[in-house]
PDB file of C-alpha atoms in Angstrom:
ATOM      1  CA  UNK O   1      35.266 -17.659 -13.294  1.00  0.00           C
ATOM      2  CA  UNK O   2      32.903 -19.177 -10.903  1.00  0.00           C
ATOM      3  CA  UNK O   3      32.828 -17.978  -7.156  1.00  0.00           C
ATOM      4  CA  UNK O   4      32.719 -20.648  -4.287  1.00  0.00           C
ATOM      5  CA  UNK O   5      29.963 -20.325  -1.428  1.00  0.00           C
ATOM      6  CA  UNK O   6      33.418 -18.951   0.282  1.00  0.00           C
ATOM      7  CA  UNK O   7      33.951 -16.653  -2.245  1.00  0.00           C
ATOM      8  CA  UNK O   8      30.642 -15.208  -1.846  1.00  0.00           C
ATOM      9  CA  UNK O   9      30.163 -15.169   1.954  1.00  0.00           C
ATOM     10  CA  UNK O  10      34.018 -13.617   2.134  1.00  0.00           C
ATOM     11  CA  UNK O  11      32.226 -11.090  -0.120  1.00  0.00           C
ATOM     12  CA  UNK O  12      29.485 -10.070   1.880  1.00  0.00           C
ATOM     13  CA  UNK O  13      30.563 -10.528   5.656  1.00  0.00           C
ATOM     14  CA  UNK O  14      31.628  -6.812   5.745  1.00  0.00           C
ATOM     15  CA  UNK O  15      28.381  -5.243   4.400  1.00  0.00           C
ATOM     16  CA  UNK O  16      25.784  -3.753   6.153  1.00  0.00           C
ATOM     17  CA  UNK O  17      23.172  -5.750   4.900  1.00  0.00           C
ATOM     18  CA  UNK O  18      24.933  -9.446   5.390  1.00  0.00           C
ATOM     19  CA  UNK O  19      22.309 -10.738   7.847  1.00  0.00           C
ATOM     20  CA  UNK O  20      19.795 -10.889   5.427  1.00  0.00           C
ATOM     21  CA  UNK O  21      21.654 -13.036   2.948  1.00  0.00           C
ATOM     22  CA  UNK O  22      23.188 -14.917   5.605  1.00  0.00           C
ATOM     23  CA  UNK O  23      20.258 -16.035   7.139  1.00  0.00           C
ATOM     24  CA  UNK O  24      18.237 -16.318   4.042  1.00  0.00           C
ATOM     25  CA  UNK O  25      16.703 -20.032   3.787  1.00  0.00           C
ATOM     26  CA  UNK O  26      17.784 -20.245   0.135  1.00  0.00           C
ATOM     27  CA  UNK O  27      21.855 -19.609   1.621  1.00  0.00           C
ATOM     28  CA  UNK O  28      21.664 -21.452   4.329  1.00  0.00           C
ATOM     29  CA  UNK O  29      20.284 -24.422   2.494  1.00  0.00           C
ATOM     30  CA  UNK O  30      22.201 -23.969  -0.350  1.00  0.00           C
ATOM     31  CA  UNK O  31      25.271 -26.706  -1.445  1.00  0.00           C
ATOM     32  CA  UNK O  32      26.463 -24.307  -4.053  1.00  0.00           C
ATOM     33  CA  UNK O  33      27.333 -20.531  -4.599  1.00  0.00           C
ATOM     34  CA  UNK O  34      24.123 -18.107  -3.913  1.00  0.00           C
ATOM     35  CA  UNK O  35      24.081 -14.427  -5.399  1.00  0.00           C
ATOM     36  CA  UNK O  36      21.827 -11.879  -3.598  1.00  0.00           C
ATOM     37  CA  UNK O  37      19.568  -9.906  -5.649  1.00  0.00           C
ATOM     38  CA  UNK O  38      17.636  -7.053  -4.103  1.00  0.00           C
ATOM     39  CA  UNK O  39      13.885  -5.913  -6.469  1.00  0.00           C
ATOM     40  CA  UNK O  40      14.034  -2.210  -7.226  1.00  0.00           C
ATOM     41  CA  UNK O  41      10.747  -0.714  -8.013  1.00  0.00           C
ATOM     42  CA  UNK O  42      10.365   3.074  -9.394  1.00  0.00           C
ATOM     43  CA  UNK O  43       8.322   5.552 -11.549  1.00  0.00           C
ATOM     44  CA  UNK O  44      10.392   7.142 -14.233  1.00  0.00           C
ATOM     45  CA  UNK O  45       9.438   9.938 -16.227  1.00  0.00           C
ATOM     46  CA  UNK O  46       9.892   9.927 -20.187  1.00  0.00           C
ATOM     47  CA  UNK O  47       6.955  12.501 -20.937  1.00  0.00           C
ATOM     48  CA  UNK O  48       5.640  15.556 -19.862  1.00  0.00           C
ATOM     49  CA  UNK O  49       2.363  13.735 -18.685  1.00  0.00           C
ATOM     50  CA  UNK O  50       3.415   9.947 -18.728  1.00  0.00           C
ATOM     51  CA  UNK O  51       5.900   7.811 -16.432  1.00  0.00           C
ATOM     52  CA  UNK O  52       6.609   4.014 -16.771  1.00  0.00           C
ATOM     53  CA  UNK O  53       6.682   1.492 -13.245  1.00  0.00           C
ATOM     54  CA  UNK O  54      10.205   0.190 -13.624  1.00  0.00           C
ATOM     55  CA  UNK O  55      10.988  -3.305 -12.056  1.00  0.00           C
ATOM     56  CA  UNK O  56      14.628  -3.599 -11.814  1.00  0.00           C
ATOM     57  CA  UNK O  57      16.455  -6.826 -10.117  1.00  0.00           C
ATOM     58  CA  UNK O  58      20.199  -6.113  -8.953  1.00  0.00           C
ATOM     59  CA  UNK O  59      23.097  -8.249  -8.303  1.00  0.00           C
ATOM     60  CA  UNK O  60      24.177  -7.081  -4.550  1.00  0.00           C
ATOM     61  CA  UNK O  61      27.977  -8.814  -5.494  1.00  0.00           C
ATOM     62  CA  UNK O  62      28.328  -6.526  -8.595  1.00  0.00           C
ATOM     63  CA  UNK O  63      25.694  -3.945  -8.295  1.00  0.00           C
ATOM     64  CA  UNK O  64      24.807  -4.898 -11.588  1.00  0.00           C
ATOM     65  CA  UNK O  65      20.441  -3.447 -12.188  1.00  0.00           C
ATOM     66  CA  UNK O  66      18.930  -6.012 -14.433  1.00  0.00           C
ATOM     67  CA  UNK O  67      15.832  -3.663 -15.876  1.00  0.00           C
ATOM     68  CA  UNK O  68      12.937  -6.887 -15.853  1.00  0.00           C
ATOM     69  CA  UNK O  69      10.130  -4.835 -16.680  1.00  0.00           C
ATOM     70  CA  UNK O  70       8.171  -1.904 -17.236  1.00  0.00           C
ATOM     71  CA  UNK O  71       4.205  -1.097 -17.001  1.00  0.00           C
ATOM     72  CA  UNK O  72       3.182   2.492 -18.532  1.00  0.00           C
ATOM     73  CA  UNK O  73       1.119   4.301 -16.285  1.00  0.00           C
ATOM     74  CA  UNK O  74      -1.063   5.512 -18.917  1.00  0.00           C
ATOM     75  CA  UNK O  75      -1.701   2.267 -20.059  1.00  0.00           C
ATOM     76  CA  UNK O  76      -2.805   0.429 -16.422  1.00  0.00           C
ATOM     77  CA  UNK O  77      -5.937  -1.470 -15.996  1.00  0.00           C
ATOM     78  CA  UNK O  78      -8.729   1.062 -15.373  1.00  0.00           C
ATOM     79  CA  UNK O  79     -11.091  -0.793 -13.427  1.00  0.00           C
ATOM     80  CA  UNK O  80     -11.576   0.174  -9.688  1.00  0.00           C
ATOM     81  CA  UNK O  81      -8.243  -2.124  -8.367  1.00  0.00           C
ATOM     82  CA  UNK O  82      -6.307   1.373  -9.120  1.00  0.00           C
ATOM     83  CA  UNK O  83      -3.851  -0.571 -11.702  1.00  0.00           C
ATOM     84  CA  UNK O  84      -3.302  -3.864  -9.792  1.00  0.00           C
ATOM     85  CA  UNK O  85      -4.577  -6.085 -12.096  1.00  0.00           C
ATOM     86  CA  UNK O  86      -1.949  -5.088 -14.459  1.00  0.00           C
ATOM     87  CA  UNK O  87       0.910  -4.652 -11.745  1.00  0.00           C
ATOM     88  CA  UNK O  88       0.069  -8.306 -10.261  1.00  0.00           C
ATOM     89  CA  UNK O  89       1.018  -9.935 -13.828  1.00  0.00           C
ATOM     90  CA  UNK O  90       4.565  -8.628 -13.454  1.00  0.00           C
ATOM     91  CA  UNK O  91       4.815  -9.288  -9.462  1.00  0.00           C
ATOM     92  CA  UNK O  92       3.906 -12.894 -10.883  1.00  0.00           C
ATOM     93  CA  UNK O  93       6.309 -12.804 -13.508  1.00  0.00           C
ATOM     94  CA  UNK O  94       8.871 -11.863 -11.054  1.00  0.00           C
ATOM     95  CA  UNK O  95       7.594 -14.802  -8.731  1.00  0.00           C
ATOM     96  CA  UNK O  96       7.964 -17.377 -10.657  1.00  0.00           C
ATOM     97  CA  UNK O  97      11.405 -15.993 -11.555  1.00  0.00           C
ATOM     98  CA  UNK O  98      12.959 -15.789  -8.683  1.00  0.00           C
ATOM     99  CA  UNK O  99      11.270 -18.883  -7.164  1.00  0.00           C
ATOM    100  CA  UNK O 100      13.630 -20.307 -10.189  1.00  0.00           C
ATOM    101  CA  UNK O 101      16.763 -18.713  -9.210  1.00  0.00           C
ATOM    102  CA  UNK O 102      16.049 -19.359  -5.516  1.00  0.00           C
ATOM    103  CA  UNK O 103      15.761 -23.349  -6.487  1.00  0.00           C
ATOM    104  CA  UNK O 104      18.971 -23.136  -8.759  1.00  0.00           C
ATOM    105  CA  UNK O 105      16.867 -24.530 -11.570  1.00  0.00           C
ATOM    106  CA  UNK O 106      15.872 -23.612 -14.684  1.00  0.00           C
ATOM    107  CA  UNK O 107      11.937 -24.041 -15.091  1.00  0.00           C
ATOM    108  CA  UNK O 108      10.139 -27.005 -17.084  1.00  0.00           C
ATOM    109  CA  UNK O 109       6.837 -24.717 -17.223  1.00  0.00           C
ATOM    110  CA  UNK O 110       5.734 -21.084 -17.990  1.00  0.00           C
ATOM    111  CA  UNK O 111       4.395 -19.024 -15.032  1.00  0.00           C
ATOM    112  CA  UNK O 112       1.094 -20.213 -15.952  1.00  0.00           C
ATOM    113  CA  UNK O 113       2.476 -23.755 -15.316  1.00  0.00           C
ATOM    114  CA  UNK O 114       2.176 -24.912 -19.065  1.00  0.00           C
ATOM    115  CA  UNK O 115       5.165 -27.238 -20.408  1.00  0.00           C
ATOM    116  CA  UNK O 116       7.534 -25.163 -22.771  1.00  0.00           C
ATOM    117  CA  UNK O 117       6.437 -26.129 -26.517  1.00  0.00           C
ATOM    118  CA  UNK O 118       8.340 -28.566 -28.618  1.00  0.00           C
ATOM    119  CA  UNK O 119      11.328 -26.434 -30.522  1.00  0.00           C
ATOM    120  CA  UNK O 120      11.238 -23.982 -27.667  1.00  0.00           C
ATOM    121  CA  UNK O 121      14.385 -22.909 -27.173  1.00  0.00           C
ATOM    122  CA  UNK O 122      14.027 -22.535 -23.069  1.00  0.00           C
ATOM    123  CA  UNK O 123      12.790 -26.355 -23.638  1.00  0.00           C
ATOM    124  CA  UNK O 124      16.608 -27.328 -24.035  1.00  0.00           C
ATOM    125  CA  UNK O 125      17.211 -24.983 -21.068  1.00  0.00           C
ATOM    126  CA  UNK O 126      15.215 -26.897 -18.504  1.00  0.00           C
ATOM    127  CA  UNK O 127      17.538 -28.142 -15.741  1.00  0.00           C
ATOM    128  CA  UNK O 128      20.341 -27.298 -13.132  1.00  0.00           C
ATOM    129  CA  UNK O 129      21.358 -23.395 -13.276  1.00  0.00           C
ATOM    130  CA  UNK O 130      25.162 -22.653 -11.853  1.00  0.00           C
ATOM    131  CA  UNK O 131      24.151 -21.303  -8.894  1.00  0.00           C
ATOM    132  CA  UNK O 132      21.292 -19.853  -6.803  1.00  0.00           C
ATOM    133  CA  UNK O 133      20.315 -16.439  -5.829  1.00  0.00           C
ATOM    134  CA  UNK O 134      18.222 -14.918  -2.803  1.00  0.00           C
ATOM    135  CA  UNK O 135      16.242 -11.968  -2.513  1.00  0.00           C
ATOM    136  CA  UNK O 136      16.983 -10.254   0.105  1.00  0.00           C
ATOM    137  CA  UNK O 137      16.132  -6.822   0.170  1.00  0.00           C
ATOM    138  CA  UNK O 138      13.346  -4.732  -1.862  1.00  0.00           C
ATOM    139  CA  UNK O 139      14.009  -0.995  -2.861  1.00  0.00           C
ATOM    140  CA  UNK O 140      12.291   1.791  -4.095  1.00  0.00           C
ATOM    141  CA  UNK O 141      10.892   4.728  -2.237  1.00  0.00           C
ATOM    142  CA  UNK O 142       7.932   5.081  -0.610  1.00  0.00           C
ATOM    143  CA  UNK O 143       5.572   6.995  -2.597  1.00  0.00           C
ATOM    144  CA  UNK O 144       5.978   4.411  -5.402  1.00  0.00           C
ATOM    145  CA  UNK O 145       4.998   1.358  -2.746  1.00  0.00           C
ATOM    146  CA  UNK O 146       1.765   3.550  -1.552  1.00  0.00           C
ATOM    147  CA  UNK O 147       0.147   3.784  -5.468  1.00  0.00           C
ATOM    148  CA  UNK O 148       2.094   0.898  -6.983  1.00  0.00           C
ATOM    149  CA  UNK O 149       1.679  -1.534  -4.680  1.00  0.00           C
ATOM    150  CA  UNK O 150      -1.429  -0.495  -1.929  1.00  0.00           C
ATOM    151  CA  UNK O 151       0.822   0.409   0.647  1.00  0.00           C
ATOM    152  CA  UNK O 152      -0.078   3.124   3.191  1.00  0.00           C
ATOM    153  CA  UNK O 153       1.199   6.971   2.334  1.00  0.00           C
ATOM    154  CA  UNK O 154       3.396   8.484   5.088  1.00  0.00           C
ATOM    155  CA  UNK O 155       0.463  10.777   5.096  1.00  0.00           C
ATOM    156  CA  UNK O 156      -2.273   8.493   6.762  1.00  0.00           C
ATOM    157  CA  UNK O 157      -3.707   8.950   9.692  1.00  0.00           C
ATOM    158  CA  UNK O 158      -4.559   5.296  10.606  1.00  0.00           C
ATOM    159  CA  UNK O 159      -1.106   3.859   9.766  1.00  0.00           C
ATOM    160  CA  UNK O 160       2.031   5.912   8.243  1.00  0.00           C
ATOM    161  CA  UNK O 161       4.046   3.466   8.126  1.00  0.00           C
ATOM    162  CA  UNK O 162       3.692   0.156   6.129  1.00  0.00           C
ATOM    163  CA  UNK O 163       6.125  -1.534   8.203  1.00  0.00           C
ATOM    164  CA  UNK O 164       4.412  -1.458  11.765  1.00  0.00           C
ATOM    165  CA  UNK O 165       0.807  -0.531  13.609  1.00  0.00           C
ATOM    166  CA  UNK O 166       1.083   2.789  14.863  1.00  0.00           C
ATOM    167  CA  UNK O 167      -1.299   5.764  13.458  1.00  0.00           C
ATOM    168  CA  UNK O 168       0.134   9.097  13.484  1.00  0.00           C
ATOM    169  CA  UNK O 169      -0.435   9.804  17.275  1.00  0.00           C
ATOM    170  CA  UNK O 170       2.628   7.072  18.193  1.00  0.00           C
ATOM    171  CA  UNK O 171       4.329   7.579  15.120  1.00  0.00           C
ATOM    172  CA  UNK O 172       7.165   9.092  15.773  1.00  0.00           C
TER     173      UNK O 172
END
C-alpha cells in the first residue's frame, strides 16, 4: 500500500510540527512520496553502574522508533575527546544513512565510500528506493546532548542554552 505525496502531506498538514517537513529541501524537491523521520538520542540504563547511548530513528507518519544503534558508555574512547571519537562513527553511520534516504537511493558504496564487494548482498540492492524521507526534527533531552554530543549544560554560565547566545544574565 504505497502513500502518494498527497497522501502524506494530507497526513501531516494538521500537526504541530508540519513546517518542518513542509519546507524541508528533500519535500519540496521531491517527485515522489517523502516520510519524515525525527533522530532520537538517549542514555538507558541496563546496570547498576553502566548505561548504553541509544540512537533511535522514528517514522513521524507511524511513530514507528527504529533502534539504529547503541554505544556502551563503559566502553567509549578514553582519550581526552570525552567519548567523541567513538560517538562520531555512529553520527557518520547515521549520515551517510540518511543522506541515502534523503536522495531516495539505495547506496553503491559503504560510508567509507568503498564499492560493495562482489556477492554482497546490498550489491544487488544498489538503486532507486520507493520513496524518500527527511529529517526533520532531533530528540532527546538535554543532559544527553551536553555529554553526548558537546553541547552546553543548562548549568553554564557563558551559554545555557545550545540553541542561542545569551549567558545566564539574559537567559531567561
Amino acid at each position: 500500500n504505497k502513500l502518494s505525496p498527497a497522501d502524506i502531506h494530507s497526513k501531516i498538514a494538521d500537526q504541530d510540527w508540519a513546517d518542518s517537513y513542509l519546507k524541508h529541501p528533500v519535500t519540496q524537491q521531491a517527485s515522489i512520496p517523502v516520510i519524515p523521520l525525527a533522530l532520537y538520542l538517549d542514555g538507558v540504563a541496563f546496570l547498576k553502574k553502566d548505561s548504553v547511548i541509544g540512537f533511535w530513528i522514528i517514522n513521524l507518519l507511524s511513530g514507528t522508533r527504529h533502534l539504529c544503534a547503541m554505544l556502551r558508555k563503559s566502553s567509549l574512547c578514553r582519550c581526552s575527546c570525552r567519548g567523541w571519537c567513538s560517538i562520531s562513527v555512529i553520527l557518520r553511520f547515521l549520515t551517510w544513512s540518511l543522506t541515502a534516504c534523503a536522495n531516495g537511493v539505495f547506496p553503491s558504496t559503504d560510508l567509507w565510500g568503498d564499492e560493495w564487494p562482489e556477492g554482497d548482498v546490498r550489491k544487488a540492492t544498489v538503486g532507486p528506493l520507493c520513496c524518500k524521507m527527511a529529517l526533520c526534527q532531533i530528540h532527546g533531552d538535554w543532559a544527553e546532548y551536553s555529554k553526548s554530543l558537546g553541547f552546553p549544560s543548562w548549568k553554564s554560565t557563558l551559554h545555557p542554552c545550545c540553541f542561542c547566545h545569551c549567558d545566564s544574565s539574559n537567559w531567561w
